[in-house]
PDB file of C-alpha atoms in Angstrom:
ATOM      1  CA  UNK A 299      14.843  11.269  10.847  1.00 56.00           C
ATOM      2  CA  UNK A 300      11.129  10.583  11.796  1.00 82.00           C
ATOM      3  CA  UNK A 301       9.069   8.533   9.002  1.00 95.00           C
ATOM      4  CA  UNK A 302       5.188   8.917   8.753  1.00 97.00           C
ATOM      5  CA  UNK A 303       3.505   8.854  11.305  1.00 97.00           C
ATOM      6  CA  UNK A 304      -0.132   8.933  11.976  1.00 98.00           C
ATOM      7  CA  UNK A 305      -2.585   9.728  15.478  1.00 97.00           C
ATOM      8  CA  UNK A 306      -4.189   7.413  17.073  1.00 98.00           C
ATOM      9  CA  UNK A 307      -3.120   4.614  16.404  1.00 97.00           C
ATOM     10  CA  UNK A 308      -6.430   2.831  17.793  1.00 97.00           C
ATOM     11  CA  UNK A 309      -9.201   4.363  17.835  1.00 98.00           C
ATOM     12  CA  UNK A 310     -12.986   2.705  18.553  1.00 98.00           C
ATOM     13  CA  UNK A 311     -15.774   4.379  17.274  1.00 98.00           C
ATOM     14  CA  UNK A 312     -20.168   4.128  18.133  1.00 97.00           C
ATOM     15  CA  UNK A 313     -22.079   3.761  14.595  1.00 97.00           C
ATOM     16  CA  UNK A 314     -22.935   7.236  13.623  1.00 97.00           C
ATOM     17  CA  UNK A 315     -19.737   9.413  15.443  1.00 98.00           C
ATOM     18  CA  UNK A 316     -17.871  10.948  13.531  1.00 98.00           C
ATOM     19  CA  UNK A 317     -13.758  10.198  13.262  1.00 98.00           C
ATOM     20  CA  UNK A 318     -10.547  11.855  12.587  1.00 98.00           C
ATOM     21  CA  UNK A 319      -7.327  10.229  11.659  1.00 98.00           C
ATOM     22  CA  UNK A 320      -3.953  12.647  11.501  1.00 98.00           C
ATOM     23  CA  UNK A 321      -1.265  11.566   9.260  1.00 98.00           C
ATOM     24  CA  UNK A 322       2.577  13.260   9.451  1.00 98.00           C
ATOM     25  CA  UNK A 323       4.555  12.558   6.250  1.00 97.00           C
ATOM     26  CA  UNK A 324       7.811  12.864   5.944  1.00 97.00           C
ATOM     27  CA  UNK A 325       9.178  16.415   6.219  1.00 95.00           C
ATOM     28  CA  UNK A 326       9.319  17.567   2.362  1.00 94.00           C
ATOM     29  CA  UNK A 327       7.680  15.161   1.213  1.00 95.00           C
ATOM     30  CA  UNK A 328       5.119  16.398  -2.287  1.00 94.00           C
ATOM     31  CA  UNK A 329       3.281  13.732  -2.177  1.00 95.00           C
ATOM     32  CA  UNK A 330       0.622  11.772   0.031  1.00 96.00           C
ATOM     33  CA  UNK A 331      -1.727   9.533  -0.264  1.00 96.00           C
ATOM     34  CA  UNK A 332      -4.516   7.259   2.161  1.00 98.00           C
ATOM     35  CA  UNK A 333      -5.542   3.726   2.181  1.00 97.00           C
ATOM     36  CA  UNK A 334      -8.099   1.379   3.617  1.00 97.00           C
ATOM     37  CA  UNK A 335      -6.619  -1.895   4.508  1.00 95.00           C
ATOM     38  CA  UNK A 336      -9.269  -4.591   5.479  1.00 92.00           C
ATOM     39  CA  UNK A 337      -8.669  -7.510   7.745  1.00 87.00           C
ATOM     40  CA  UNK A 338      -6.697  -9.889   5.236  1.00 86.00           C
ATOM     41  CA  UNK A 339      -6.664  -7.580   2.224  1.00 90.00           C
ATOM     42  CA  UNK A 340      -4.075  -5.475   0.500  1.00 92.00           C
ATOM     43  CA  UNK A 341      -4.280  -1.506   1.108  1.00 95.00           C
ATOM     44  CA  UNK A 342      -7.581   0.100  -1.483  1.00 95.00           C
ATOM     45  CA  UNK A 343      -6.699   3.435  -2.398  1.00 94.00           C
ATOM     46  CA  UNK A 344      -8.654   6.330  -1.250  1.00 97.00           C
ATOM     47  CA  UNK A 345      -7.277   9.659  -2.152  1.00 96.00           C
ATOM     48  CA  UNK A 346      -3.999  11.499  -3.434  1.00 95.00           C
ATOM     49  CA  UNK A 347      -2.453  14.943  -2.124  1.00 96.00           C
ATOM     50  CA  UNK A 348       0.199  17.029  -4.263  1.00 95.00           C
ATOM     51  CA  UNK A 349       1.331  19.411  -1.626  1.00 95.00           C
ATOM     52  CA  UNK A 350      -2.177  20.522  -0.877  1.00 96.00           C
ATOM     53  CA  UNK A 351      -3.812  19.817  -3.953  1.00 96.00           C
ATOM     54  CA  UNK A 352      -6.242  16.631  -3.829  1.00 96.00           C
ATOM     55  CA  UNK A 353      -5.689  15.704  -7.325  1.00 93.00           C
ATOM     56  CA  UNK A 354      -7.637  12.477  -7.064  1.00 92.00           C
ATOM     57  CA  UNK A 355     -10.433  11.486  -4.690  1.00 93.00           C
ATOM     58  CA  UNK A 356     -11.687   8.559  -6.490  1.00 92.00           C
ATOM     59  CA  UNK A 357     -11.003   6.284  -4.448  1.00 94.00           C
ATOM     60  CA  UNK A 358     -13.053   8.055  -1.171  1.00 97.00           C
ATOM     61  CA  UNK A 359     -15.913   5.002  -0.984  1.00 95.00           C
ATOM     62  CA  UNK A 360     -18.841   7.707   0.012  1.00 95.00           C
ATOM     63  CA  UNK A 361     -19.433  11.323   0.256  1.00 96.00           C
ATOM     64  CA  UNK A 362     -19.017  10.277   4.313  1.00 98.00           C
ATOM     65  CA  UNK A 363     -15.164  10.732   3.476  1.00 98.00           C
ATOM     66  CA  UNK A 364     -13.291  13.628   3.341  1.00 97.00           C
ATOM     67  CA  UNK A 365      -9.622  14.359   3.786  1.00 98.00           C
ATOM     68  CA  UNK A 366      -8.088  17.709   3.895  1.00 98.00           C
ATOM     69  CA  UNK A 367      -3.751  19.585   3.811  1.00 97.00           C
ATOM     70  CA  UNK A 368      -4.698  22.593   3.758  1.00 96.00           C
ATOM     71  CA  UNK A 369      -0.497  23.775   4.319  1.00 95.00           C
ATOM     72  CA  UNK A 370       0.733  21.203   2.252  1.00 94.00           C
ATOM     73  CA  UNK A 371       2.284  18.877   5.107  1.00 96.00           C
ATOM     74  CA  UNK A 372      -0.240  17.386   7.711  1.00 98.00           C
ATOM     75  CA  UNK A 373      -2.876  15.388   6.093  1.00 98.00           C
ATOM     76  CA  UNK A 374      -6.590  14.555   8.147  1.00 98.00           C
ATOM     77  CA  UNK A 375      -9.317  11.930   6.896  1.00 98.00           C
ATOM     78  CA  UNK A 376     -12.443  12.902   8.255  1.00 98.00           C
ATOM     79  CA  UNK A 377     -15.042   9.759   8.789  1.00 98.00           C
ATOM     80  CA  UNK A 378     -18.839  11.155   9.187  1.00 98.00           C
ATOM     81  CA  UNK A 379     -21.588   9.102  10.657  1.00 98.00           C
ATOM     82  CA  UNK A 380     -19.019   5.590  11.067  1.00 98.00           C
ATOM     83  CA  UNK A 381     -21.161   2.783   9.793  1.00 97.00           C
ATOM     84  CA  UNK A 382     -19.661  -1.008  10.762  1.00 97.00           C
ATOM     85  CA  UNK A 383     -18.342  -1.561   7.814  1.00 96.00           C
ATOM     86  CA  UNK A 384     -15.423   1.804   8.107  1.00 97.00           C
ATOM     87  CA  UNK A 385     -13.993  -0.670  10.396  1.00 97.00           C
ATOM     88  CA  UNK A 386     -10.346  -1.323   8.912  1.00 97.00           C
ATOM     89  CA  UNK A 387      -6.861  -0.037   9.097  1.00 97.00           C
ATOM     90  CA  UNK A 388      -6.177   3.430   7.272  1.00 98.00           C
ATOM     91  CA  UNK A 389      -2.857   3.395   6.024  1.00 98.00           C
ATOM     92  CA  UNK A 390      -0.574   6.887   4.695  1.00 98.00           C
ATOM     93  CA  UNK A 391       2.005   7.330   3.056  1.00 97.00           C
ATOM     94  CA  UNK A 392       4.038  10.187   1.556  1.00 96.00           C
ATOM     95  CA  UNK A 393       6.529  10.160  -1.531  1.00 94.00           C
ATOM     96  CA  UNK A 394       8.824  12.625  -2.032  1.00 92.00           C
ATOM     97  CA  UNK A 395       8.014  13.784  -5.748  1.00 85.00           C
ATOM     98  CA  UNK A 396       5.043  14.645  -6.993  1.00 79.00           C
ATOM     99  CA  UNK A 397       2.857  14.418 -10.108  1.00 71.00           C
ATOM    100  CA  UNK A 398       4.294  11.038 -11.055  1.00 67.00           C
ATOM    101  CA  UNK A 399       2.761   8.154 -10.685  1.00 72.00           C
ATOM    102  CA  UNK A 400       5.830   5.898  -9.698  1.00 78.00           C
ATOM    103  CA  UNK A 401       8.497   6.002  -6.951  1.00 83.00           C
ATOM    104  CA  UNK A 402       9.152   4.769  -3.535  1.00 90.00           C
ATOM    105  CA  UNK A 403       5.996   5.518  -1.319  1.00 93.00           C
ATOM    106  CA  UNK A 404       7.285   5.412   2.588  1.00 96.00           C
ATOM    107  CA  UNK A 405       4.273   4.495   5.011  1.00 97.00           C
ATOM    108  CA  UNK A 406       2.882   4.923   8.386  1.00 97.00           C
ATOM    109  CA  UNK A 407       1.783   2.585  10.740  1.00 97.00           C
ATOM    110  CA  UNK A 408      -1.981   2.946  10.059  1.00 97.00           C
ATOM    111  CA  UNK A 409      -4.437   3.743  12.219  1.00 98.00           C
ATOM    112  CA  UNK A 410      -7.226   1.278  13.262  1.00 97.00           C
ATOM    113  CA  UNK A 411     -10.780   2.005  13.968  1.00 98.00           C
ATOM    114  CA  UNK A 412     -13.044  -0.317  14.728  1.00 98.00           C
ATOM    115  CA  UNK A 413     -16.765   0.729  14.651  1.00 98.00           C
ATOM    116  CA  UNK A 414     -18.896  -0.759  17.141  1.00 96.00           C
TER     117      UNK A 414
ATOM    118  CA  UNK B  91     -11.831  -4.045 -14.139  1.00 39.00           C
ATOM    119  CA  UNK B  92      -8.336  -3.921 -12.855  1.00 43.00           C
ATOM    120  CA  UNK B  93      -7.041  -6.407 -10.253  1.00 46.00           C
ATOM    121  CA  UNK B  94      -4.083  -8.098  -9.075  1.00 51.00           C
ATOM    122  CA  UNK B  95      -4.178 -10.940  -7.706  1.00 46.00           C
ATOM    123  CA  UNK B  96      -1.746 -13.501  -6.359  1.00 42.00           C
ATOM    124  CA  UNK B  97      -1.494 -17.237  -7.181  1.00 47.00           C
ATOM    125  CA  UNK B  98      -0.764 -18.632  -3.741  1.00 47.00           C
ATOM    126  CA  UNK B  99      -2.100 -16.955  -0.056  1.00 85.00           C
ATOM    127  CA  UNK B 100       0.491 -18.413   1.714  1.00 91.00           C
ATOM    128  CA  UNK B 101       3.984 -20.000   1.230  1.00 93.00           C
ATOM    129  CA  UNK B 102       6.503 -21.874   3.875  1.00 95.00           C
ATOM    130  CA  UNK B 103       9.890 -22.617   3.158  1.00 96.00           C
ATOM    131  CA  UNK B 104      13.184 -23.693   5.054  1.00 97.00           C
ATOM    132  CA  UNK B 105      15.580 -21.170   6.204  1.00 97.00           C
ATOM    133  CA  UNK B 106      18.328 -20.488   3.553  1.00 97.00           C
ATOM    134  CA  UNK B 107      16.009 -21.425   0.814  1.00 97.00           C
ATOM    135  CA  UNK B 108      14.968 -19.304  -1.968  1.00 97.00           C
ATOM    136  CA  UNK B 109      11.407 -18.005  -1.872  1.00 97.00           C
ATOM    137  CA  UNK B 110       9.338 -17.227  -4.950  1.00 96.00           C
ATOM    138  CA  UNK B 111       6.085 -15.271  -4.808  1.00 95.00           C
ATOM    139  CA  UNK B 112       4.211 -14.699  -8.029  1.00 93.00           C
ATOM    140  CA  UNK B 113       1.159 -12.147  -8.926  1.00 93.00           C
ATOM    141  CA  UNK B 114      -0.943 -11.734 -11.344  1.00 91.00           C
ATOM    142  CA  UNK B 115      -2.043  -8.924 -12.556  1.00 83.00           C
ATOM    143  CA  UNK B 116      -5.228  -7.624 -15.690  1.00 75.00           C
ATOM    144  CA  UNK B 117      -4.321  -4.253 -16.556  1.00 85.00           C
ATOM    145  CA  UNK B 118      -2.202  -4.522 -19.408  1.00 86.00           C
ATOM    146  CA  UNK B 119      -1.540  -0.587 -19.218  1.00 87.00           C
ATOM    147  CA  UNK B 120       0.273  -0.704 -16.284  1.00 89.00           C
ATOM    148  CA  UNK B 121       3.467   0.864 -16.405  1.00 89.00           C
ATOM    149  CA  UNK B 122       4.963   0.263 -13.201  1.00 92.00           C
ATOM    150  CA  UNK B 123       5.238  -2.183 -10.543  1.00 94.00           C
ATOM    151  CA  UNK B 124       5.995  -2.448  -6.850  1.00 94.00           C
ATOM    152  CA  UNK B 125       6.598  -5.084  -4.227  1.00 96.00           C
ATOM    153  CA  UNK B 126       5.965  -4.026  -0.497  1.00 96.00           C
ATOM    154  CA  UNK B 127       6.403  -6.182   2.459  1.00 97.00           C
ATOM    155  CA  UNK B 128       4.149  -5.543   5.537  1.00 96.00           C
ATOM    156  CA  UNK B 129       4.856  -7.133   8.927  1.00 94.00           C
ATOM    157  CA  UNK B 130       2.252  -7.723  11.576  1.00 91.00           C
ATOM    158  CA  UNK B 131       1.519  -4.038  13.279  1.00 90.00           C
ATOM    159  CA  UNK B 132       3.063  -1.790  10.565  1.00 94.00           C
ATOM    160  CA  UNK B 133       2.879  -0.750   6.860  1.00 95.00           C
ATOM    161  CA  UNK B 134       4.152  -2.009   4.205  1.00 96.00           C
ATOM    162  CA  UNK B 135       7.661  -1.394   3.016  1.00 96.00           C
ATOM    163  CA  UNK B 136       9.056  -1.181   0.003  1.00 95.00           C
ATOM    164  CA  UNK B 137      11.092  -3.811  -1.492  1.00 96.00           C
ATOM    165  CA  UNK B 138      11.788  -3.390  -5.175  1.00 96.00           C
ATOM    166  CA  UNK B 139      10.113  -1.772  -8.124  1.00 95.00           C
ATOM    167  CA  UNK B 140      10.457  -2.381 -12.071  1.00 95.00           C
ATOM    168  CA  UNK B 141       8.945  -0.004 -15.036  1.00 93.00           C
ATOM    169  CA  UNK B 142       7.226  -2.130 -17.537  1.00 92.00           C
ATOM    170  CA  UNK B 143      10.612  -1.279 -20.489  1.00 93.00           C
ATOM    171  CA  UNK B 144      12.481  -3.928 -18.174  1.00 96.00           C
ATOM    172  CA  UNK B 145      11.738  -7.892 -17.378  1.00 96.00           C
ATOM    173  CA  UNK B 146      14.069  -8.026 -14.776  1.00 97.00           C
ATOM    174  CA  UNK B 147      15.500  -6.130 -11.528  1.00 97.00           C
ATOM    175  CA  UNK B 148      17.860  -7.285  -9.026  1.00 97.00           C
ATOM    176  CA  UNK B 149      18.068  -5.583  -5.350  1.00 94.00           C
ATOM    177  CA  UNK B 150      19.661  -7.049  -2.253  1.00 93.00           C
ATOM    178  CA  UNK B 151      18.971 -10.401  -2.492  1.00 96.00           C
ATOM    179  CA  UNK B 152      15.755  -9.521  -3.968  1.00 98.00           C
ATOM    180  CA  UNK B 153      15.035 -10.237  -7.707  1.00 98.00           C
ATOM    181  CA  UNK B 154      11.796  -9.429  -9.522  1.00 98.00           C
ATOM    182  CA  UNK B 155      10.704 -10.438 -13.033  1.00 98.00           C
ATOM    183  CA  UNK B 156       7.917  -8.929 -15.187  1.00 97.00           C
ATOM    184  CA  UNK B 157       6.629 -11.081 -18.546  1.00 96.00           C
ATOM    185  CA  UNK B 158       3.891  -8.841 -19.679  1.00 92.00           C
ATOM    186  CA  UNK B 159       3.033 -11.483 -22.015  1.00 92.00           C
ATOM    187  CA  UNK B 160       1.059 -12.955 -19.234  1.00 93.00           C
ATOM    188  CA  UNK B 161       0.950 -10.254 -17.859  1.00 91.00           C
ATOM    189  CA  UNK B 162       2.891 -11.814 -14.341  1.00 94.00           C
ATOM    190  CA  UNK B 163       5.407 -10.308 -11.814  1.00 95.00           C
ATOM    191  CA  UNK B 164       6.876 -12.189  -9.652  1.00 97.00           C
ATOM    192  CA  UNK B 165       9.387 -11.931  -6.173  1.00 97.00           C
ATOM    193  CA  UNK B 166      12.354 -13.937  -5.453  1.00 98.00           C
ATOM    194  CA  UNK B 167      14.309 -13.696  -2.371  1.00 98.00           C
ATOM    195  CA  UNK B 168      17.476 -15.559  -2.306  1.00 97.00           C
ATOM    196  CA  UNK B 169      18.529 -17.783   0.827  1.00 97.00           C
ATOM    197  CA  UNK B 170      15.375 -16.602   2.796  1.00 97.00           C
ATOM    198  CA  UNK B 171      15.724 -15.725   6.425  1.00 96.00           C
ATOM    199  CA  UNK B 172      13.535 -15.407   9.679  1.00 95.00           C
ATOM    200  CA  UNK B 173      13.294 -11.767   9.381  1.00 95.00           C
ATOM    201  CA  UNK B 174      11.408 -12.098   6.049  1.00 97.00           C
ATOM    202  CA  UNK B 175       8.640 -13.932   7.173  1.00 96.00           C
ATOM    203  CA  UNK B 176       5.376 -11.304   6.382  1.00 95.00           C
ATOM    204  CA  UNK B 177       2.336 -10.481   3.792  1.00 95.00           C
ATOM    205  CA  UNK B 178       4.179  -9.747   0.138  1.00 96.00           C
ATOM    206  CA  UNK B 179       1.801  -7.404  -1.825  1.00 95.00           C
ATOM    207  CA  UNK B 180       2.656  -6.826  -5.309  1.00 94.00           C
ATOM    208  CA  UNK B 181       1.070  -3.235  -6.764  1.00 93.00           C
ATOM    209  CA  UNK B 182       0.640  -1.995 -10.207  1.00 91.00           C
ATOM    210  CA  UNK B 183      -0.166   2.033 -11.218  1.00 86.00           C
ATOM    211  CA  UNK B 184      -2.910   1.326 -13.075  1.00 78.00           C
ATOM    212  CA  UNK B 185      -1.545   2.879 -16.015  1.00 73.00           C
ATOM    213  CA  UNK B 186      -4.272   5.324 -16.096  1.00 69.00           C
ATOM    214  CA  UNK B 187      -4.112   9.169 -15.888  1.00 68.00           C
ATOM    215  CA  UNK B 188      -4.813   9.156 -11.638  1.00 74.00           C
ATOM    216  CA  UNK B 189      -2.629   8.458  -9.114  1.00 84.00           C
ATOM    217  CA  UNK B 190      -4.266   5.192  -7.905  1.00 86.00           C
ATOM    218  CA  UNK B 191      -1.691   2.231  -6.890  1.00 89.00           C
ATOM    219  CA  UNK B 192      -3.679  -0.824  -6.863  1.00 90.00           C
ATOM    220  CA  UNK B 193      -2.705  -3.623  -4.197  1.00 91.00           C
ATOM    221  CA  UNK B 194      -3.192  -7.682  -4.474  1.00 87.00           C
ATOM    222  CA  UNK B 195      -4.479  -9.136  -1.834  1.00 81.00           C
ATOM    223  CA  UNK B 196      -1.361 -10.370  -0.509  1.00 91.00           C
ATOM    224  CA  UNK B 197       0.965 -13.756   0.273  1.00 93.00           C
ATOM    225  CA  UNK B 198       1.816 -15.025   3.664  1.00 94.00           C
ATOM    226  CA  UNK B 199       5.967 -16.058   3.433  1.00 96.00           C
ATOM    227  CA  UNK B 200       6.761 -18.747   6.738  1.00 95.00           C
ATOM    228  CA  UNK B 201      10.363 -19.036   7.354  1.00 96.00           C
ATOM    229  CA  UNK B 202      10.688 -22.234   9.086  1.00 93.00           C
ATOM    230  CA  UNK B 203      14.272 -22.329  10.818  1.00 88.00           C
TER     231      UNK B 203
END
């Protein structure tokens, strides 16, 4: 009865390494999705998986992004070259239906990097 | 461009009051609505959702109300408690063809006891 989880859960970073964050969704779950939460802001959107189909990346701020499911379950965001401002939380969730763009959305605990 | 926004950052009220936290929001093609509730160290939960062919949805003590003629949504918890002092994000789809959920910025609820 595990929820989302996601690996680390801290992680600090030099300017210019490069950064991956795991995410686990819940077991069946279609959809997925990642966020950037900022210090004192709500979660920005950064890209949606349908089973392992990334059916929208527009929310991926630079070309420095990239997140991969290649099997449809475990999702990884890929950071290139951290700059400063990456610092934030990243935030995942799954939903259990896909290609909707409503229902429940059950998240993780975030990850946070901090980029010194 | 699309936002949502909330009136008030932060709110305190007694214990056993009610609480009521409104948003704003600018897309008027938004079609559905969510409230999450995120407390220090995790991610947010969710509370309650409405579709934009209802102006009203009642959960567990949780109530939400959407006049789209203002185009506002707003939270009420009845006889608030400790355990629901967090950050209240409302979220809107967007109403566009992605999959983007867009998030406010957020509203501090202080449960005094």
């Amino acid at each position: 009865g595990a929820g989302v989880s996601q690996s680390p859960r801290y992680k600090v970073a030099k300017r210019g390494q490069d950064v991956a964050l795991r995410c686990d969704p819940i077991s069946g779950h279609v959809s997925l999705f990642w966020y950037q939460q900022a210090l004192g802001q709500g979660p920005e959107f950064l890209t949606y998986f349908q089973n392992e189909a990334q059916l929208d990346k527009s929310g991926l701020p630079s070309d420095r992004f990239f997140a991969e499911r290649p099997e449809g379950s475990v999702s990884t965001l890929k950071i290139q070259r951290t700059q400063q401002e990456d610092s934030a939380v990243y935030l995942c969730a799954s939903s259990l239906v896909g290609g909707r763009r409503e229902g429940e959305q059950f998240f993780g605990p975030g990850t946070r990097l901090t980029v010194l | 461009g699309e936002s949502v926004g909330l009136h008030l950052p932060t709110l305190s009220v007694q214990e056993g009051d009610n609480s009521i936290i409104n948003c704003a929001y600018s897309n008027s093609a938004s079609d559905y609505f969510i409230w999450y509730k995120q407390e220090s160290g995790k991610g947010p939960q969710f509370i309650i959702d409405i579709r934009s062919n209802m102006d009203k949805r009642q959960g567990q003590r949780v109530t939400v109300l959407l006049n789209k003629t203002v185009k506002h949504l707003s939270l009420q918890i009845a006889a608030t408690q400790p355990g629901d002092s967090a950050v209240y994000f409302c979220a809107e789809n967007g109403g566009g063809g992605g999959f983007k959920t867009i998030f406010g910025a957020g509203t501090r609820l202080f449960v005094k006891a």
